[in-house]
mmCIF file of N, CA and C in Angstrom:
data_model
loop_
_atom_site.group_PDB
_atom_site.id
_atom_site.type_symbol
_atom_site.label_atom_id
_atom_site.label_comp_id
_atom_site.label_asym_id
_atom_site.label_seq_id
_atom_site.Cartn_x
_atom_site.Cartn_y
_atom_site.Cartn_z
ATOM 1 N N UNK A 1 -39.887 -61.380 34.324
ATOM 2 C CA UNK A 1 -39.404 -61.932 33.071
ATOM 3 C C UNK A 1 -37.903 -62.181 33.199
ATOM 4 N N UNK A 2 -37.472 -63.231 32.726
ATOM 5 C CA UNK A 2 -35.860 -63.830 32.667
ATOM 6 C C UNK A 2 -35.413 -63.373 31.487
ATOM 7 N N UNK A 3 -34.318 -62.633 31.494
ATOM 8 C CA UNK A 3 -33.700 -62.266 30.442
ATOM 9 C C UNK A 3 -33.158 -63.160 29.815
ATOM 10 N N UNK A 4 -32.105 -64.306 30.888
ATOM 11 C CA UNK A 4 -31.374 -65.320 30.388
ATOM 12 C C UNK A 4 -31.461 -66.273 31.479
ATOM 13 N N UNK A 5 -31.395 -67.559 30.626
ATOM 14 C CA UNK A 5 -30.487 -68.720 31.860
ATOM 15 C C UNK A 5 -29.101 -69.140 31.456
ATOM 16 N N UNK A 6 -28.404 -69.079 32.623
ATOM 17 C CA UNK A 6 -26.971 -69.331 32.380
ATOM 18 C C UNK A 6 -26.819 -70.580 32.390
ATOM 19 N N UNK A 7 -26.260 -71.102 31.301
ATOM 20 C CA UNK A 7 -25.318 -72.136 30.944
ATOM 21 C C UNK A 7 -24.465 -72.568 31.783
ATOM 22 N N UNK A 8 -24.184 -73.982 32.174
ATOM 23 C CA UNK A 8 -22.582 -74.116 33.241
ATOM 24 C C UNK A 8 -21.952 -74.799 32.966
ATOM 25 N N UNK A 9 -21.349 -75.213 33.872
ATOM 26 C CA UNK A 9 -20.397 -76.701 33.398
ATOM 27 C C UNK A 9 -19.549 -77.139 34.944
ATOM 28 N N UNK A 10 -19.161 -78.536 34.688
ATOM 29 C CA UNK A 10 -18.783 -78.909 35.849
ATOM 30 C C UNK A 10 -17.630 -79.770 35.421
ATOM 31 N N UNK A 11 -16.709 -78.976 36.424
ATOM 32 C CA UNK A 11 -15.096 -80.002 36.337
ATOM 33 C C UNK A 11 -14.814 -80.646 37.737
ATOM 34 N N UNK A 12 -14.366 -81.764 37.535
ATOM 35 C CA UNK A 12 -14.633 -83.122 38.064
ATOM 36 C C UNK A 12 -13.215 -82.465 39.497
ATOM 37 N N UNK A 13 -13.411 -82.448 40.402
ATOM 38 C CA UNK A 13 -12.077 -82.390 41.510
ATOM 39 C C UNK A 13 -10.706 -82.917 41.205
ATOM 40 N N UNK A 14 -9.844 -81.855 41.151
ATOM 41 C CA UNK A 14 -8.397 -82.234 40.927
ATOM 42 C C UNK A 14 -7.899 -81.783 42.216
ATOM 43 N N UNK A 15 -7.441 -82.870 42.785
ATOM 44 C CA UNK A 15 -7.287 -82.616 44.418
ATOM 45 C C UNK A 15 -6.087 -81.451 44.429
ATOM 46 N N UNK A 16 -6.478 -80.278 45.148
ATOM 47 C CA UNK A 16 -5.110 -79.558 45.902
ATOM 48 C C UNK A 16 -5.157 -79.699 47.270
ATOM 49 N N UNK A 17 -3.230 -80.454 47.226
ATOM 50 C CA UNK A 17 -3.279 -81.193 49.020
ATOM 51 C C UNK A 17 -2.434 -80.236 49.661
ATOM 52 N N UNK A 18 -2.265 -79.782 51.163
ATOM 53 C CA UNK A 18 -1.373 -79.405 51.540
ATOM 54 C C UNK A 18 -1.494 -80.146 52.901
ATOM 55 N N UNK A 19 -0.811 -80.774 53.054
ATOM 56 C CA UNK A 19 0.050 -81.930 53.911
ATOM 57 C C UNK A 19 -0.681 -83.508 53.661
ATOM 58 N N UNK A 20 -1.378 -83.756 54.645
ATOM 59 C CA UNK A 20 -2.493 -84.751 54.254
ATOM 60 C C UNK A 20 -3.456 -84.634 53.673
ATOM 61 N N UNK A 21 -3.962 -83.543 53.750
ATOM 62 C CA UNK A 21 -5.619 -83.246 53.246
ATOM 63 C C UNK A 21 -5.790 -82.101 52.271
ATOM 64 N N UNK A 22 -7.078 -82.951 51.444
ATOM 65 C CA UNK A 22 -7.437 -82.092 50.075
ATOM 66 C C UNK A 22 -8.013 -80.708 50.449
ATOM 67 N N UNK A 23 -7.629 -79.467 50.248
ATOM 68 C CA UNK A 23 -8.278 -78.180 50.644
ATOM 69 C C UNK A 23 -9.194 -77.452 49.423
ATOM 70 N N UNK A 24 -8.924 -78.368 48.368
ATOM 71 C CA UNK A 24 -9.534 -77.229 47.034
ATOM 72 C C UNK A 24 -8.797 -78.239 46.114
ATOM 73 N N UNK A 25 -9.274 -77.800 44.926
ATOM 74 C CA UNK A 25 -9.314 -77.985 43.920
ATOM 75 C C UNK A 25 -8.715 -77.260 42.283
ATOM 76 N N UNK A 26 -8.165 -77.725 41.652
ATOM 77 C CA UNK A 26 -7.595 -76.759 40.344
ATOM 78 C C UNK A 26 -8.462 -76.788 39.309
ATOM 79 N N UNK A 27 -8.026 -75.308 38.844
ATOM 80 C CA UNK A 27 -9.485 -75.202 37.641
ATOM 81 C C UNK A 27 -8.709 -75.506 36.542
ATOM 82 N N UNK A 28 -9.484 -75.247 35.261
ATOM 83 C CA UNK A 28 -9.013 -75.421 33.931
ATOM 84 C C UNK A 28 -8.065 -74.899 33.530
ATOM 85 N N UNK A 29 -7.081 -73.693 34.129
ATOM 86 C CA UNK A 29 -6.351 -72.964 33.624
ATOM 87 C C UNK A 29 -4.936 -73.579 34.711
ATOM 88 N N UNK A 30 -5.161 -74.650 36.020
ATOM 89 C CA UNK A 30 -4.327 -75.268 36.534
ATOM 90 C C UNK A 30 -4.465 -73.981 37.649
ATOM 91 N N UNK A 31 -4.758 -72.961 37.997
ATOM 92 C CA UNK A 31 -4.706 -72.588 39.424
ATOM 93 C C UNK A 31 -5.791 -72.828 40.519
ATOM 94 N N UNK A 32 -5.428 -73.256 41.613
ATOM 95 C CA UNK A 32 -5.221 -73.746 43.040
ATOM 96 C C UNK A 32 -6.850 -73.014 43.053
ATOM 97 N N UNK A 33 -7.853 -73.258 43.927
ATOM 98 C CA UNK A 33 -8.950 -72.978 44.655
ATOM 99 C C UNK A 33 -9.192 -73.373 46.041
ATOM 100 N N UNK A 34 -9.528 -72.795 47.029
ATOM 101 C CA UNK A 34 -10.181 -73.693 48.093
ATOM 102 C C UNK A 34 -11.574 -73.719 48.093
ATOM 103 N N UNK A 35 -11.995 -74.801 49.083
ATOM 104 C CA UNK A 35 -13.559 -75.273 48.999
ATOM 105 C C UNK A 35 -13.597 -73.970 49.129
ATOM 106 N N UNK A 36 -14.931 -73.995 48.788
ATOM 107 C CA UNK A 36 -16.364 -72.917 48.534
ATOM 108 C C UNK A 36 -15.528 -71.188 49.104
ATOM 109 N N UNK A 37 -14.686 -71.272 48.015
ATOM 110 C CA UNK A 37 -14.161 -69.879 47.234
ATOM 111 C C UNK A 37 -14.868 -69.671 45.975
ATOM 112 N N UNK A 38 -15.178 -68.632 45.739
ATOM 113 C CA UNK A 38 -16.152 -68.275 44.453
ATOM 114 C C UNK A 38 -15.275 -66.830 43.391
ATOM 115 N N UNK A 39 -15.173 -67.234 42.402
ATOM 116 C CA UNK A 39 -14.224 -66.052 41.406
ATOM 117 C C UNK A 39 -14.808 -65.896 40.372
ATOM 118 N N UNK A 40 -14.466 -65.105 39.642
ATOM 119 C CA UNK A 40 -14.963 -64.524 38.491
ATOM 120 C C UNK A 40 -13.665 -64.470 37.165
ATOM 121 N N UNK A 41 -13.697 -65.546 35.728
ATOM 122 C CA UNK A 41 -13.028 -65.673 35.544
ATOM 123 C C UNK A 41 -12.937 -63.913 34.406
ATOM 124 N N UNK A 42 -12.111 -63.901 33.563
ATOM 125 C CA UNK A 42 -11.532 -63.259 32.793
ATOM 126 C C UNK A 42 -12.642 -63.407 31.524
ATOM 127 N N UNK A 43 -13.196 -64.574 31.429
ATOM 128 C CA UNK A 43 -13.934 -64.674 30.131
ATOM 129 C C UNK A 43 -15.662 -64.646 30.945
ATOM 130 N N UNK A 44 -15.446 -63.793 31.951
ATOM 131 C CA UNK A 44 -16.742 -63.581 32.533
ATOM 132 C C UNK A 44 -17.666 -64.774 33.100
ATOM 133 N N UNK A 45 -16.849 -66.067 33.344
ATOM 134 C CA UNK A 45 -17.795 -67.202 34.082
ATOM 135 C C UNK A 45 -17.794 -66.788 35.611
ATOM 136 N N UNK A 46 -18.878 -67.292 36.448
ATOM 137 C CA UNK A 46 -18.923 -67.325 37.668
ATOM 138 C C UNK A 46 -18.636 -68.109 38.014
ATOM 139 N N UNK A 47 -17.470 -68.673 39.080
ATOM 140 C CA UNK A 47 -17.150 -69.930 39.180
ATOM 141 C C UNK A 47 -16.986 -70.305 40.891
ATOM 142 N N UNK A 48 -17.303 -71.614 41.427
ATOM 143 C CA UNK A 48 -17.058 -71.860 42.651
ATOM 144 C C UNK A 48 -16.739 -73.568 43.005
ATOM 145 N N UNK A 49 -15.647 -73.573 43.828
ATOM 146 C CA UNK A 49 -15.111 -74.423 43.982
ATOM 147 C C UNK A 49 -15.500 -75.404 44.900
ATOM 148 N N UNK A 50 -16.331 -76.630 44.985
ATOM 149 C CA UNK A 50 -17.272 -77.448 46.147
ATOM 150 C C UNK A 50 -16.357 -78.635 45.741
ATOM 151 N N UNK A 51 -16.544 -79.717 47.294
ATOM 152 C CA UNK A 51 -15.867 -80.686 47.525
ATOM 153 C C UNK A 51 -15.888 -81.840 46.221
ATOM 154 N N UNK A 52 -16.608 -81.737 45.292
ATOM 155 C CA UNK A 52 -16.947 -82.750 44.285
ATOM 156 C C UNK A 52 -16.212 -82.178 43.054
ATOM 157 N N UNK A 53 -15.330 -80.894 43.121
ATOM 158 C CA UNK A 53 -15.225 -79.897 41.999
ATOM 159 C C UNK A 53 -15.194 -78.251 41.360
ATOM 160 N N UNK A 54 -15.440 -78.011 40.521
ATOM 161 C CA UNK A 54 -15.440 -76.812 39.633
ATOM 162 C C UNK A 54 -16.812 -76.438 39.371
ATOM 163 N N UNK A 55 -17.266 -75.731 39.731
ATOM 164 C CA UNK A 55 -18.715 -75.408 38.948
ATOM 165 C C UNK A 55 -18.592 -73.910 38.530
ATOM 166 N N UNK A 56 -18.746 -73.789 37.025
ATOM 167 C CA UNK A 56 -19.109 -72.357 36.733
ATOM 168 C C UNK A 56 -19.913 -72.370 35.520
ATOM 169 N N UNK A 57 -20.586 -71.070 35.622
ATOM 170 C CA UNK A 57 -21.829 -70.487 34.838
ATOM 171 C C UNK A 57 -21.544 -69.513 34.117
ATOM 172 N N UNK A 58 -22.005 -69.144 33.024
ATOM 173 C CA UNK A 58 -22.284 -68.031 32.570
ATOM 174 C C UNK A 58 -23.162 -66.835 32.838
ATOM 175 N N UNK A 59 -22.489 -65.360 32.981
ATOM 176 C CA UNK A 59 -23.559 -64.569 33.669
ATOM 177 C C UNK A 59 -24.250 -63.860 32.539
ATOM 178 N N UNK A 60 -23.896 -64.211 31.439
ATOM 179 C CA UNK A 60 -24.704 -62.869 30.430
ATOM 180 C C UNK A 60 -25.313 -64.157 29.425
ATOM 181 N N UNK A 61 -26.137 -62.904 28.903
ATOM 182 C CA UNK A 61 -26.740 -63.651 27.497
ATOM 183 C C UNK A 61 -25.962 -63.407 26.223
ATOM 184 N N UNK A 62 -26.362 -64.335 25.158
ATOM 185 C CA UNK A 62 -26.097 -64.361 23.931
ATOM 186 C C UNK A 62 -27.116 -63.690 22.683
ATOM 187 N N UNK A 63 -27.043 -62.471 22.793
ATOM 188 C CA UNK A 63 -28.029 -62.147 21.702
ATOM 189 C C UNK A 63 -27.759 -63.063 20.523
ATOM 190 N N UNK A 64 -29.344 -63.490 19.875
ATOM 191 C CA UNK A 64 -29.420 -64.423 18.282
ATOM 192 C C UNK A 64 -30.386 -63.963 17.613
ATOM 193 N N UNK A 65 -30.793 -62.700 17.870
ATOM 194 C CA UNK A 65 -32.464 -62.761 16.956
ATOM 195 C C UNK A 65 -32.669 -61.037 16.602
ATOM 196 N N UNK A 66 -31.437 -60.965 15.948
ATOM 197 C CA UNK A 66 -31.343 -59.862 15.561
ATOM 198 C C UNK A 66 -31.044 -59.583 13.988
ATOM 199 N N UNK A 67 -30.937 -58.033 13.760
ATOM 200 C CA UNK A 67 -30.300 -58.282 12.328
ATOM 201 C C UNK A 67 -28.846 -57.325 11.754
ATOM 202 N N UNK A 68 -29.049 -59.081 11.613
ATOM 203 C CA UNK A 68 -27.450 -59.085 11.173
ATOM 204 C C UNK A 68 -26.489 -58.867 10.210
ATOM 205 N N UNK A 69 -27.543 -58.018 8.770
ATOM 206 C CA UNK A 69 -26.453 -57.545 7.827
ATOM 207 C C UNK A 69 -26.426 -55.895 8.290
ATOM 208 N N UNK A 70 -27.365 -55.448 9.787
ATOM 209 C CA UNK A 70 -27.331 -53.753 9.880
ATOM 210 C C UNK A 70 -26.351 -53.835 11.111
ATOM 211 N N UNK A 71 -26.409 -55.255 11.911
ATOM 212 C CA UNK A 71 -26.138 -54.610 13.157
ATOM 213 C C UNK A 71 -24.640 -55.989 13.368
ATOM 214 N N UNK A 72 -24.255 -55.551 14.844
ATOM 215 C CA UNK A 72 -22.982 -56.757 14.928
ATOM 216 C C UNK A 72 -22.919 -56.837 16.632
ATOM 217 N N UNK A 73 -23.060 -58.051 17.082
ATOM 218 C CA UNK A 73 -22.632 -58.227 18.499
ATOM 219 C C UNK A 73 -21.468 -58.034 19.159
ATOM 220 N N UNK A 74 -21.610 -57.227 19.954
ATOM 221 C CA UNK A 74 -19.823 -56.965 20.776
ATOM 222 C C UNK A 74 -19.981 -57.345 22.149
ATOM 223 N N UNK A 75 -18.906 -58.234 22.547
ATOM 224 C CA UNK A 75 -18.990 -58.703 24.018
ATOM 225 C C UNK A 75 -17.835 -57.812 24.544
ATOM 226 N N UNK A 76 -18.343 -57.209 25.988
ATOM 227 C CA UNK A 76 -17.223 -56.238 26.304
ATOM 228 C C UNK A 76 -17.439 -56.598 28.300
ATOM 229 N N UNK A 77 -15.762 -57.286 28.001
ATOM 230 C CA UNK A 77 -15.408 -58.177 29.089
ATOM 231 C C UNK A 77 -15.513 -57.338 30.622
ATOM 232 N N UNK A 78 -15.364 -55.959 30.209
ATOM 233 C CA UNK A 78 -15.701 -55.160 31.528
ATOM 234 C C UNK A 78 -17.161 -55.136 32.167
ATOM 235 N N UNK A 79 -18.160 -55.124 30.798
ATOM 236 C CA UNK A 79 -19.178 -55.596 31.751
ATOM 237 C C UNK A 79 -19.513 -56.683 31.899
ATOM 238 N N UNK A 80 -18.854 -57.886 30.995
ATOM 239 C CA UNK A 80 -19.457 -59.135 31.042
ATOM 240 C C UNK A 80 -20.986 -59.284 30.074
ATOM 241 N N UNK A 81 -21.165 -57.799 29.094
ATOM 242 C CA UNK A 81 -22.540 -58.251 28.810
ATOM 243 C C UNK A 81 -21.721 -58.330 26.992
ATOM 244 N N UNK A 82 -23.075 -58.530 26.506
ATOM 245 C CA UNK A 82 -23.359 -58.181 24.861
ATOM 246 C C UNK A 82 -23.995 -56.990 24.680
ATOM 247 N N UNK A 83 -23.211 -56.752 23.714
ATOM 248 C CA UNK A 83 -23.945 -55.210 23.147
ATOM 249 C C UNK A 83 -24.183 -55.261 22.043
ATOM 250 N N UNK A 84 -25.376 -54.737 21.219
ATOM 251 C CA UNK A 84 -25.337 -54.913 19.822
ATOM 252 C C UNK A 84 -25.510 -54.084 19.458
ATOM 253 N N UNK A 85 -25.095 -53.084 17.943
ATOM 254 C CA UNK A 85 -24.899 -52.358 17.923
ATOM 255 C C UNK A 85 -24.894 -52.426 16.352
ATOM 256 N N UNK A 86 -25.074 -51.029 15.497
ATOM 257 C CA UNK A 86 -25.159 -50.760 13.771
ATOM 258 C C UNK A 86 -23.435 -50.886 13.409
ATOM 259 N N UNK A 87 -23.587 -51.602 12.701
ATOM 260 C CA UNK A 87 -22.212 -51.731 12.150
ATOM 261 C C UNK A 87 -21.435 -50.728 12.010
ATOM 262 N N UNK A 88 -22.621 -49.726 11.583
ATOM 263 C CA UNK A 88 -22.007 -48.136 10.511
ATOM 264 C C UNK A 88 -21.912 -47.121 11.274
ATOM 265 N N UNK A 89 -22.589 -47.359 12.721
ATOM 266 C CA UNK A 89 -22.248 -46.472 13.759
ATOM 267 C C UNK A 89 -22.504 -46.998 15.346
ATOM 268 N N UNK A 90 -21.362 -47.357 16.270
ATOM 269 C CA UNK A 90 -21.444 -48.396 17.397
ATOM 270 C C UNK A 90 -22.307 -47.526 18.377
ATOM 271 N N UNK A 91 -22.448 -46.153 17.888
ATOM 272 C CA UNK A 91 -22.890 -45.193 19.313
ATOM 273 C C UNK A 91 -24.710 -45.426 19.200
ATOM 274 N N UNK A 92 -25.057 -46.343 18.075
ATOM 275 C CA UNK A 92 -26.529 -46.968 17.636
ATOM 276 C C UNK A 92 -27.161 -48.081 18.105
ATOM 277 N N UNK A 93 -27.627 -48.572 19.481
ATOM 278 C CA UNK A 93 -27.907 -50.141 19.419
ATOM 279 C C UNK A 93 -29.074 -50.334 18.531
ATOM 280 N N UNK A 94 -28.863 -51.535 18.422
ATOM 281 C CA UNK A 94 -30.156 -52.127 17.770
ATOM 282 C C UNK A 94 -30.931 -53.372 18.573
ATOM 283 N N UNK A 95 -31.700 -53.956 18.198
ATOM 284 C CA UNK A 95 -33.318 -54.215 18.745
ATOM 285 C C UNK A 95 -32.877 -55.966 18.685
ATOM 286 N N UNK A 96 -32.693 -56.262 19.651
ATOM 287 C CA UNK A 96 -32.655 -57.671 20.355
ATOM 288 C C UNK A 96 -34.245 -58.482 20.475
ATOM 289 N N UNK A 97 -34.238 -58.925 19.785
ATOM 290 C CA UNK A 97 -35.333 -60.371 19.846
ATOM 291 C C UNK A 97 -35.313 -61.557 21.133
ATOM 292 N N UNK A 98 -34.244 -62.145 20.665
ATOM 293 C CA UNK A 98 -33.747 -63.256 21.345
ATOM 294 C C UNK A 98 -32.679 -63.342 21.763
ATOM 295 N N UNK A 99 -32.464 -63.618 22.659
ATOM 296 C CA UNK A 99 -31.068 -63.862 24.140
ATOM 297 C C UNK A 99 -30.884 -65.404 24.468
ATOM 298 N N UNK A 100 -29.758 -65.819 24.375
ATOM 299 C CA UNK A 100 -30.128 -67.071 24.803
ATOM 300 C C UNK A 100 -28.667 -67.197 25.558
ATOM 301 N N UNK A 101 -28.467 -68.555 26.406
ATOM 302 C CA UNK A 101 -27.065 -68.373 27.445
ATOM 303 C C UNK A 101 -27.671 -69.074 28.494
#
């Protein structure tokens, strides 16, 4: 069973040259990559740098099918996941339906 499918996106090659030739590419935030280097950003995308570009994914899901006047989603960037949890006490998860991402 698949928990999630990750979402991606693709940024188009912004050439980084050093002398004659293109070695990599700049991401969205303007720093430098070389071909097929692979990082992990800050807002938890997986990202890797190929001759055509930027490609990165999302590694977690989006809980949606829960309830939401007991409970509240927290994304916590150390693990990269969602946690959901009782409003009235966080040390409580609650019961995930649907994931989507």
């Amino acid at each position: 069973v698949t928990l999630s499918n990750a979402s991606c996106f693709f940024q188009r090659l912004k050439p980084v040259i050093r002398g004659d030739e293109i070695i990599g590419s700049y991401d969205m935030n303007g720093e430098p990559h070389e071909f097929d280097s692979q990082w992990r950003t800050e807002d938890c995308l997986e990202c890797s740098c190929l001759r055509s570009g930027i490609s990165c994914c999302t590694t977690y899901g989006t809980p949606v099918n829960f309830d939401e006047e007991k409970c509240v989603s927290i994304f916590n960037k150390t693990a990269c996941a969602y946690e959901v949890v009782e409003k009235a006490d966080h040390s409580k998860t609650c019961e995930v339906h649907e994931w989507v991402g």
